Amino acid sequence: MRPRSGLDPGSVWAQRLRQLEQRLRTKEERIVVLETENAALHLKLAEYQGLAGRSTHEVLQLYSARGQQQKLQRSSVVTQLHGAIKRLKQDLKSLRSFALELSKDFQHQSKTYLYQVLTAVQGIQLQNEAMQMFQIKAFDLEQSLQEVTERYEKEKQKRRALHNSLVELRGNIRVHCRIRPLLPFDAAAGCSISQDRQRNFSEKVAYAADDETVLVKCSRPGHASINKTFQFERVYSALESQDTVFADVAPLLTSLLDGYNVCIMAYGQTGSGKTYTMLGPQLEENFAFSTEDESELGIIPRATQEVFRLISEKPPGSYWVEVSVVEVYNNDIFDLLAKDSCGKVFGVKRDVVTTREGKSDVPLLTHETVENASEFLHLVNKGLQLRVRHPTLVHAHSSRSHLVVTLTITTIVSGDNFGTSCEDEQTSQRLNKEVSCTFPQKMRDNKSTSSSRASSPTQLEATEKLKQVKTRLQLVDLAGSECVGMSGVTGAALRETSFINRSLSALADVLGAIAEQRSHVPYRNSKLTHLLQDSVGGDAKLLVMLCISPDQKYLTESMQSLGFGTRARQVQRGQVKKKNFPVSSKAK
């Protein structure tokens, strides 16, 4: 290779030589560094080898010591095992001797126990024989008790039947008493009651001692408790159902078709269960009674169902039923079935008068014809929606008026036999079937308009032979008597309470006048007594359903109700008469 022109070859080679010398020095320096590190590593390796030698020697020493220790432990364990074996042999000898003694004792005791068992078996056999004799005697006593119980029940039924007959003859008022259970609202009611009564909060003081006796525990601070009893025709405990209550009411309904008027009224303080007993549970939104649960229905819907059931067993067209619903509010009578020009039901004020025959009557009162229980319940529910209610401290839905639901049953009987059959219960039901099947419809049609067509002599003669007998079933849910201090009412509600208490007081005065056989009975002191004059005065079989609360804080009100029932039970009105007045069809 020839050097480039213009460059000195000697300088190029000198520069190249210097570069190579510099690289050689760098390599030599690197070799020196590596040799130094290698020496240091050799030193460390020698140090570690020394340490490894010492560790190996120590490990060998540890193995040797461990072997010696294990030998010593083995010899110690063997020595301990020999000692334990000796002790076990000694214990085994002791156990053998103890087992021999125990076997001897067991044999002796087994003989003793066997003798005792044989003696006990003999005693048990004797006891079994005695037990069999006792069982035979007990069986005989049970049969005797059952016979005595059956005789007692029969005599009780006879006594009750005789008592009812005596009640019929004397015209006494039947009084039943129902004690409601303690309810949740009892814990919140009566916030204004005294501290003494609050201490006895929700204490039960009224009980059904039996099915004819109410027991009331009367106590005052600092005095001994006194038990008072009240006797009635029937007493219902808090556990008895609506079915049980109605079972004792149902026989009265048969009298309706036999020609008797019947009146059933519920009496008691606010919140004692009158409306529940008469109607059943009510819906809060419109106060109508619920028909969903038939077991909870009250006397009014059940009585209607029973009446229509009895009518269904009679010849078709021989009966028809009309219903009216009124309330007595602030000593005024309101027709709850009256309708306006648009057909909407609204309460219309009516008046009660006394007819020439001395009977009470409400002119222009609305009477709706019903053909079954459903129609009746529909009408009553309409009327209930107009009934006045007002919340009090005792009851959130307190009724502020007396409710009177009346079923008027018109019976078509033959005029030929009417004069003699009215005194005979069976022949009074004999009907002229050929004409009466269509007669009720004609009678309803004639209420608004009279026929302009002349009847044929045959039709007129057949119609005149048919007579009508009207009987009434009055179902009364009285407003509750209440203490103003406990109910906490003011303003308009206080005025309502005043009218309620005055009307109930007037009812008590009427019963007192009848019981004392006064010449004047103050029926007209109240619209309520004037309206119920016929029922209370002896023209109807009357049943008063007392409703009381068992709570201590209502003791005064419960005693007042029980006193009212006791006085009502003593009233003798004379024997109730059957309806025997014939009314010709043209008079209707």
PDB file of N, CA and C in Angstrom, residues 173-214:
ATOM      1  N   ILE A 173    -138.434  -9.379  79.798  1.00  0.00           N
ATOM      2  CA  ILE A 173    -137.437  -9.081  78.769  1.00  0.00           C
ATOM      3  C   ILE A 173    -136.272 -10.043  78.935  1.00  0.00           C
ATOM      4  N   ARG A 174    -135.936 -10.730  77.850  1.00  0.00           N
ATOM      5  CA  ARG A 174    -134.760 -11.605  77.898  1.00  0.00           C
ATOM      6  C   ARG A 174    -133.511 -10.735  77.877  1.00  0.00           C
ATOM      7  N   VAL A 175    -132.570 -11.047  78.757  1.00  0.00           N
ATOM      8  CA  VAL A 175    -131.331 -10.278  78.838  1.00  0.00           C
ATOM      9  C   VAL A 175    -130.152 -11.251  78.729  1.00  0.00           C
ATOM     10  N   HIS A 176    -129.343 -11.042  77.704  1.00  0.00           N
ATOM     11  CA  HIS A 176    -128.094 -11.772  77.558  1.00  0.00           C
ATOM     12  C   HIS A 176    -126.941 -10.794  77.791  1.00  0.00           C
ATOM     13  N   CYS A 177    -125.821 -11.297  78.262  1.00  0.00           N
ATOM     14  CA  CYS A 177    -124.670 -10.445  78.544  1.00  0.00           C
ATOM     15  C   CYS A 177    -123.437 -11.021  77.844  1.00  0.00           C
ATOM     16  N   ARG A 178    -122.722 -10.153  77.124  1.00  0.00           N
ATOM     17  CA  ARG A 178    -121.499 -10.576  76.429  1.00  0.00           C
ATOM     18  C   ARG A 178    -120.316  -9.762  76.949  1.00  0.00           C
ATOM     19  N   ILE A 179    -119.280 -10.469  77.395  1.00  0.00           N
ATOM     20  CA  ILE A 179    -118.065  -9.823  77.896  1.00  0.00           C
ATOM     21  C   ILE A 179    -117.022  -9.880  76.788  1.00  0.00           C
ATOM     22  N   ARG A 180    -116.623  -8.726  76.312  1.00  0.00           N
ATOM     23  CA  ARG A 180    -115.637  -8.712  75.225  1.00  0.00           C
ATOM     24  C   ARG A 180    -114.240  -8.966  75.787  1.00  0.00           C
ATOM     25  N   PRO A 181    -113.292  -9.405  74.942  1.00  0.00           N
ATOM     26  CA  PRO A 181    -111.912  -9.583  75.419  1.00  0.00           C
ATOM     27  C   PRO A 181    -111.210  -8.243  75.566  1.00  0.00           C
ATOM     28  N   LEU A 182    -110.100  -8.258  76.280  1.00  0.00           N
ATOM     29  CA  LEU A 182    -109.253  -7.066  76.335  1.00  0.00           C
ATOM     30  C   LEU A 182    -108.670  -6.818  74.948  1.00  0.00           C
ATOM     31  N   LEU A 183    -108.706  -5.571  74.496  1.00  0.00           N
ATOM     32  CA  LEU A 183    -108.280  -5.228  73.137  1.00  0.00           C
ATOM     33  C   LEU A 183    -107.097  -4.263  73.179  1.00  0.00           C
ATOM     34  N   PRO A 184    -106.339  -4.170  72.053  1.00  0.00           N
ATOM     35  CA  PRO A 184    -105.164  -3.280  72.056  1.00  0.00           C
ATOM     36  C   PRO A 184    -105.494  -1.835  72.381  1.00  0.00           C
ATOM     37  N   PHE A 185    -106.685  -1.339  71.934  1.00  0.00           N
ATOM     38  CA  PHE A 185    -106.967   0.076  72.180  1.00  0.00           C
ATOM     39  C   PHE A 185    -107.239   0.357  73.656  1.00  0.00           C
ATOM     40  N   ASP A 186    -107.446  -0.704  74.484  1.00  0.00           N
ATOM     41  CA  ASP A 186    -107.608  -0.476  75.921  1.00  0.00           C
ATOM     42  C   ASP A 186    -106.344   0.129  76.528  1.00  0.00           C
ATOM     43  N   ALA A 187    -105.187  -0.208  75.949  1.00  0.00           N
ATOM     44  CA  ALA A 187    -103.920   0.283  76.489  1.00  0.00           C
ATOM     45  C   ALA A 187    -103.703   1.759  76.196  1.00  0.00           C
ATOM     46  N   ALA A 188    -104.426   2.286  75.187  1.00  0.00           N
ATOM     47  CA  ALA A 188    -104.257   3.693  74.828  1.00  0.00           C
ATOM     48  C   ALA A 188    -105.469   4.535  75.163  1.00  0.00           C
ATOM     49  N   ALA A 189    -106.549   3.905  75.573  1.00  0.00           N
ATOM     50  CA  ALA A 189    -107.791   4.642  75.819  1.00  0.00           C
ATOM     51  C   ALA A 189    -107.771   5.311  77.170  1.00  0.00           C
ATOM     52  N   GLY A 190    -108.564   6.378  77.262  1.00  0.00           N
ATOM     53  CA  GLY A 190    -108.787   7.034  78.546  1.00  0.00           C
ATOM     54  C   GLY A 190    -107.559   7.700  79.121  1.00  0.00           C
ATOM     55  N   CYS A 191    -106.894   8.565  78.343  1.00  0.00           N
ATOM     56  CA  CYS A 191    -105.677   9.215  78.821  1.00  0.00           C
ATOM     57  C   CYS A 191    -105.953  10.149  79.990  1.00  0.00           C
ATOM     58  N   SER A 192    -107.204  10.568  80.143  1.00  0.00           N
ATOM     59  CA  SER A 192    -107.526  11.532  81.189  1.00  0.00           C
ATOM     60  C   SER A 192    -107.996  10.874  82.470  1.00  0.00           C
ATOM     61  N   ILE A 193    -107.872   9.547  82.581  1.00  0.00           N
ATOM     62  CA  ILE A 193    -108.335   8.886  83.788  1.00  0.00           C
ATOM     63  C   ILE A 193    -107.373   9.158  84.930  1.00  0.00           C
ATOM     64  N   SER A 194    -107.837   8.954  86.137  1.00  0.00           N
ATOM     65  CA  SER A 194    -107.053   9.288  87.308  1.00  0.00           C
ATOM     66  C   SER A 194    -105.880   8.321  87.468  1.00  0.00           C
ATOM     67  N   GLN A 195    -104.904   8.732  88.313  1.00  0.00           N
ATOM     68  CA  GLN A 195    -103.736   7.894  88.532  1.00  0.00           C
ATOM     69  C   GLN A 195    -104.093   6.600  89.240  1.00  0.00           C
ATOM     70  N   ASP A 196    -105.070   6.627  90.143  1.00  0.00           N
ATOM     71  CA  ASP A 196    -105.485   5.401  90.825  1.00  0.00           C
ATOM     72  C   ASP A 196    -105.997   4.380  89.835  1.00  0.00           C
ATOM     73  N   ARG A 197    -106.746   4.837  88.850  1.00  0.00           N
ATOM     74  CA  ARG A 197    -107.286   3.896  87.859  1.00  0.00           C
ATOM     75  C   ARG A 197    -106.190   3.485  86.886  1.00  0.00           C
ATOM     76  N   GLN A 198    -105.209   4.350  86.626  1.00  0.00           N
ATOM     77  CA  GLN A 198    -104.113   3.976  85.749  1.00  0.00           C
ATOM     78  C   GLN A 198    -103.252   2.885  86.363  1.00  0.00           C
ATOM     79  N   ARG A 199    -103.177   2.844  87.695  1.00  0.00           N
ATOM     80  CA  ARG A 199    -102.391   1.792  88.331  1.00  0.00           C
ATOM     81  C   ARG A 199    -103.000   0.418  88.084  1.00  0.00           C
ATOM     82  N   ASN A 200    -104.308   0.380  87.905  1.00  0.00           N
ATOM     83  CA  ASN A 200    -104.995  -0.888  87.609  1.00  0.00           C
ATOM     84  C   ASN A 200    -105.183  -1.073  86.111  1.00  0.00           C
ATOM     85  N   PHE A 201    -104.283  -0.497  85.325  1.00  0.00           N
ATOM     86  CA  PHE A 201    -104.386  -0.452  83.869  1.00  0.00           C
ATOM     87  C   PHE A 201    -104.570  -1.854  83.288  1.00  0.00           C
ATOM     88  N   SER A 202    -105.599  -2.023  82.455  1.00  0.00           N
ATOM     89  CA  SER A 202    -105.863  -3.273  81.740  1.00  0.00           C
ATOM     90  C   SER A 202    -105.978  -4.467  82.688  1.00  0.00           C
ATOM     91  N   GLU A 203    -106.497  -4.238  83.890  1.00  0.00           N
ATOM     92  CA  GLU A 203    -106.750  -5.348  84.807  1.00  0.00           C
ATOM     93  C   GLU A 203    -108.165  -5.866  84.578  1.00  0.00           C
ATOM     94  N   LYS A 204    -108.269  -7.166  84.441  1.00  0.00           N
ATOM     95  CA  LYS A 204    -109.557  -7.780  84.133  1.00  0.00           C
ATOM     96  C   LYS A 204    -110.342  -7.978  85.421  1.00  0.00           C
ATOM     97  N   VAL A 205    -111.575  -7.445  85.468  1.00  0.00           N
ATOM     98  CA  VAL A 205    -112.378  -7.543  86.685  1.00  0.00           C
ATOM     99  C   VAL A 205    -113.736  -8.192  86.445  1.00  0.00           C
ATOM    100  N   ALA A 206    -114.147  -8.359  85.175  1.00  0.00           N
ATOM    101  CA  ALA A 206    -115.449  -8.969  84.872  1.00  0.00           C
ATOM    102  C   ALA A 206    -115.221 -10.317  84.203  1.00  0.00           C
ATOM    103  N   TYR A 207    -115.878 -11.344  84.710  1.00  0.00           N
ATOM    104  CA  TYR A 207    -115.706 -12.700  84.211  1.00  0.00           C
ATOM    105  C   TYR A 207    -117.066 -13.359  84.037  1.00  0.00           C
ATOM    106  N   ALA A 208    -117.095 -14.382  83.171  1.00  0.00           N
ATOM    107  CA  ALA A 208    -118.279 -15.232  83.056  1.00  0.00           C
ATOM    108  C   ALA A 208    -118.085 -16.421  83.995  1.00  0.00           C
ATOM    109  N   ALA A 209    -118.748 -16.374  85.157  1.00  0.00           N
ATOM    110  CA  ALA A 209    -118.592 -17.467  86.116  1.00  0.00           C
ATOM    111  C   ALA A 209    -119.154 -18.764  85.557  1.00  0.00           C
ATOM    112  N   ASP A 210    -120.287 -18.683  84.863  1.00  0.00           N
ATOM    113  CA  ASP A 210    -120.842 -19.802  84.100  1.00  0.00           C
ATOM    114  C   ASP A 210    -121.688 -19.181  82.996  1.00  0.00           C
ATOM    115  N   ASP A 211    -122.489 -20.032  82.317  1.00  0.00           N
ATOM    116  CA  ASP A 211    -123.228 -19.499  81.169  1.00  0.00           C
ATOM    117  C   ASP A 211    -124.468 -18.701  81.564  1.00  0.00           C
ATOM    118  N   GLU A 212    -124.646 -18.445  82.879  1.00  0.00           N
ATOM    119  CA  GLU A 212    -125.773 -17.620  83.313  1.00  0.00           C
ATOM    120  C   GLU A 212    -125.374 -16.584  84.360  1.00  0.00           C
ATOM    121  N   THR A 213    -124.084 -16.509  84.702  1.00  0.00           N
ATOM    122  CA  THR A 213    -123.653 -15.647  85.810  1.00  0.00           C
ATOM    123  C   THR A 213    -122.446 -14.813  85.400  1.00  0.00           C
ATOM    124  N   VAL A 214    -122.517 -13.506  85.722  1.00  0.00           N
ATOM    125  CA  VAL A 214    -121.384 -12.603  85.552  1.00  0.00           C
ATOM    126  C   VAL A 214    -120.816 -12.311  86.938  1.00  0.00           C
TER     127      VAL A 214
END
